[in-house]
Amino acid sequence: MPLPDSITALIAALAKLPGIGPRSAERLALHIVQNEPDAVKQLAAAILLAREKIKFCDICGSLTETSPCSICSDPRREASLICLVERAVDILSIEKAGSFRGKFHVLGGKISPLDGVEPDDLRIAELEKRLAREPIREIIIALATDVEGDATSSYLAKRLARSGLKISRIAYGLPAGSGLEYADELTLSRALEGRREMN
Ligand SMILES: [Zn+2]
């Protein structure tokens, strides 16, 4: 017996989510359609509300309900220190590690000519604007340790170089070829401490 169309459509929609394979999508869909209607309404409302409220911080590019975000507007964070990450979710990984006291900047990707990602597609100009108006003295590049991460870091170290600005990159202890989300909190803290200068 084929599944009813509405379940098939729900499975297809869930399967588009990251990390959800066809089997998980089917399990979730079958759970949802047999759940209490109120619980399903709450889930749907939470998804819609979160999507409606969340935007990107105009300064750092993080996910936030208010722009500037709570980190950009926190006077206790060191304004001289910026941690450059690939994606907004990487900020969560570093914040969980708990040892970083500076601010962030989300690049929005890595330079990858094969995938059609050029420097202009990333938030580099936004970072240059921040360099002009904020008292930034050090940028810690916290990109993944893969080929694109290496190439992007070298490009940024050259393009952002100016006197009085230290540019370093975390490397120590991060698994080669992987993103920040796979590193545990202690490894991330050590990777930040063990950054090496690029200029
Ligand atoms: Zn921000």
XYZ file of C-alpha atoms and ligand atoms in Angstrom:
200
model
C 0.000 0.000 0.000
C 1.512 3.335 -1.000
C 1.753 6.100 1.604
C -0.904 8.834 1.398
C 0.206 11.827 -0.662
C 0.335 14.213 2.304
C 2.755 11.938 4.175
C 4.912 11.527 1.081
C 5.039 15.312 0.732
C 5.995 15.712 4.417
C 8.763 13.115 4.062
C 10.101 14.922 0.999
C 10.126 18.245 2.873
C 11.863 16.791 5.946
C 14.445 14.987 3.805
C 15.634 18.367 2.533
C 16.838 19.268 6.046
C 20.559 18.822 6.740
C 21.488 15.541 8.367
C 18.072 13.986 7.692
C 18.257 10.999 5.368
C 15.234 9.351 3.721
C 14.774 6.910 6.624
C 14.903 9.571 9.339
C 12.524 11.725 7.286
C 10.062 8.860 7.080
C 10.332 8.135 10.817
C 9.784 11.815 11.693
C 6.854 12.153 9.296
C 5.143 9.037 10.645
C 5.671 10.317 14.186
C 4.242 13.724 13.345
C 1.076 12.434 11.683
C 0.321 10.208 14.667
C 1.146 12.848 17.287
C -1.371 14.989 19.216
C -2.613 17.814 16.952
C -1.696 20.408 19.614
C 1.901 19.183 19.818
C 2.197 19.359 16.037
C 0.719 22.869 16.035
C 3.298 23.928 18.630
C 6.123 22.491 16.527
C 4.888 24.223 13.379
C 4.425 27.512 15.260
C 7.936 27.302 16.769
C 9.451 26.771 13.303
C 7.534 29.716 11.821
C 8.260 32.025 14.758
C 11.991 31.265 14.773
C 12.227 31.811 11.028
C 10.314 35.077 11.320
C 12.366 36.474 14.227
C 15.882 35.420 13.295
C 17.989 37.643 11.076
C 21.672 38.235 10.455
C 23.502 40.760 12.627
C 24.349 43.760 10.425
C 27.828 43.950 11.944
C 29.113 40.404 12.467
C 26.655 38.317 10.442
C 25.604 36.079 13.334
C 22.066 34.769 13.806
C 20.154 37.118 16.082
C 16.722 38.526 16.929
C 18.092 42.043 17.330
C 20.760 43.715 15.244
C 23.427 44.478 16.417
C 23.522 41.121 18.209
C 24.179 40.629 21.927
C 27.898 39.934 21.342
C 28.480 43.000 19.120
C 26.715 45.229 21.632
C 28.376 43.740 24.745
C 30.880 46.300 26.140
C 32.620 43.536 28.142
C 33.778 41.762 24.974
C 37.222 42.763 23.739
C 36.627 45.022 20.762
C 40.259 44.697 19.651
C 39.970 40.967 18.957
C 37.913 39.448 16.144
C 37.435 35.760 15.484
C 36.673 35.115 11.828
C 34.461 32.091 11.195
C 32.947 30.529 8.107
C 29.329 30.228 9.204
C 27.074 31.717 11.867
C 26.767 28.325 13.595
C 30.551 28.268 14.160
C 30.049 31.102 16.660
C 27.950 28.722 18.764
C 30.780 26.147 18.794
C 33.312 28.742 19.967
C 30.922 30.273 22.510
C 30.295 26.799 23.947
C 34.039 26.369 24.403
C 33.695 29.482 26.569
C 37.257 30.798 26.505
C 37.013 33.429 23.750
C 36.335 36.982 24.960
C 36.537 38.911 21.698
C 33.970 39.539 18.980
C 33.155 37.653 15.790
C 32.843 38.084 12.061
C 31.053 35.591 9.831
C 32.666 35.187 6.411
C 29.724 33.300 4.905
C 31.784 30.619 3.158
C 35.249 29.871 1.816
C 36.856 30.859 -1.460
C 36.291 27.953 -3.820
C 36.610 28.703 -7.561
C 35.405 25.185 -8.404
C 32.118 25.866 -6.605
C 31.924 29.390 -8.003
C 32.660 31.082 -4.658
C 34.805 34.181 -5.247
C 36.075 36.664 -2.636
C 33.270 39.078 -3.570
C 30.697 36.473 -2.495
C 32.043 36.562 1.068
C 31.682 39.203 3.781
C 35.230 40.510 3.336
C 34.269 44.083 2.415
C 32.140 44.200 5.583
C 35.202 43.155 7.589
C 37.299 45.885 5.946
C 34.662 48.426 6.926
C 34.882 47.199 10.509
C 38.668 47.486 10.409
C 38.236 51.135 9.436
C 35.886 52.042 12.280
C 36.494 49.561 15.131
C 39.646 49.374 17.295
C 40.566 45.922 15.930
C 44.158 44.865 16.650
C 43.997 41.134 16.010
C 42.016 38.848 13.716
C 41.991 35.157 14.526
C 41.057 33.168 11.442
C 39.078 30.119 12.572
C 38.323 28.452 9.249
C 38.338 24.687 8.706
C 41.725 23.107 8.075
C 40.962 21.950 4.529
C 42.251 23.116 1.138
C 39.660 25.914 0.779
C 40.208 26.972 4.386
C 43.968 27.222 3.776
C 43.566 29.150 0.513
C 41.012 31.531 2.022
C 43.197 32.171 5.074
C 46.241 33.018 2.931
C 44.139 35.311 0.735
C 42.718 37.107 3.773
C 46.120 37.443 5.471
C 47.390 39.262 2.352
C 44.302 41.352 1.685
C 43.719 42.454 5.278
C 47.384 43.120 6.088
C 47.947 46.584 7.528
C 50.280 47.985 10.106
C 49.287 47.396 13.701
C 47.034 44.445 12.822
C 47.996 40.944 13.858
C 46.468 38.116 11.833
C 46.648 34.612 13.235
C 45.073 31.307 12.433
C 43.910 28.503 14.655
C 45.279 25.142 13.625
C 46.581 23.335 16.637
C 44.621 20.212 17.489
C 41.824 20.693 14.969
C 41.188 17.529 12.977
C 42.600 18.027 9.484
C 39.991 18.638 6.810
C 37.119 19.211 9.188
C 34.951 22.072 10.359
C 34.638 23.566 13.818
C 31.447 21.670 14.651
C 33.384 18.405 14.923
C 35.851 19.737 17.468
C 35.115 19.281 21.149
C 35.186 22.303 23.455
C 38.632 21.655 24.940
C 40.142 21.158 21.473
C 38.588 24.419 20.289
C 39.868 26.336 23.315
C 43.366 24.957 22.732
C 43.144 25.694 19.020
C 42.370 29.335 19.842
C 45.216 29.557 22.356
C 47.610 27.850 19.958
C 46.924 30.167 17.019
C 49.940 31.102 14.922
C 50.643 34.422 13.317
C 50.302 34.734 9.551
C 52.001 38.095 9.084
Zn 26.856 40.854 15.807
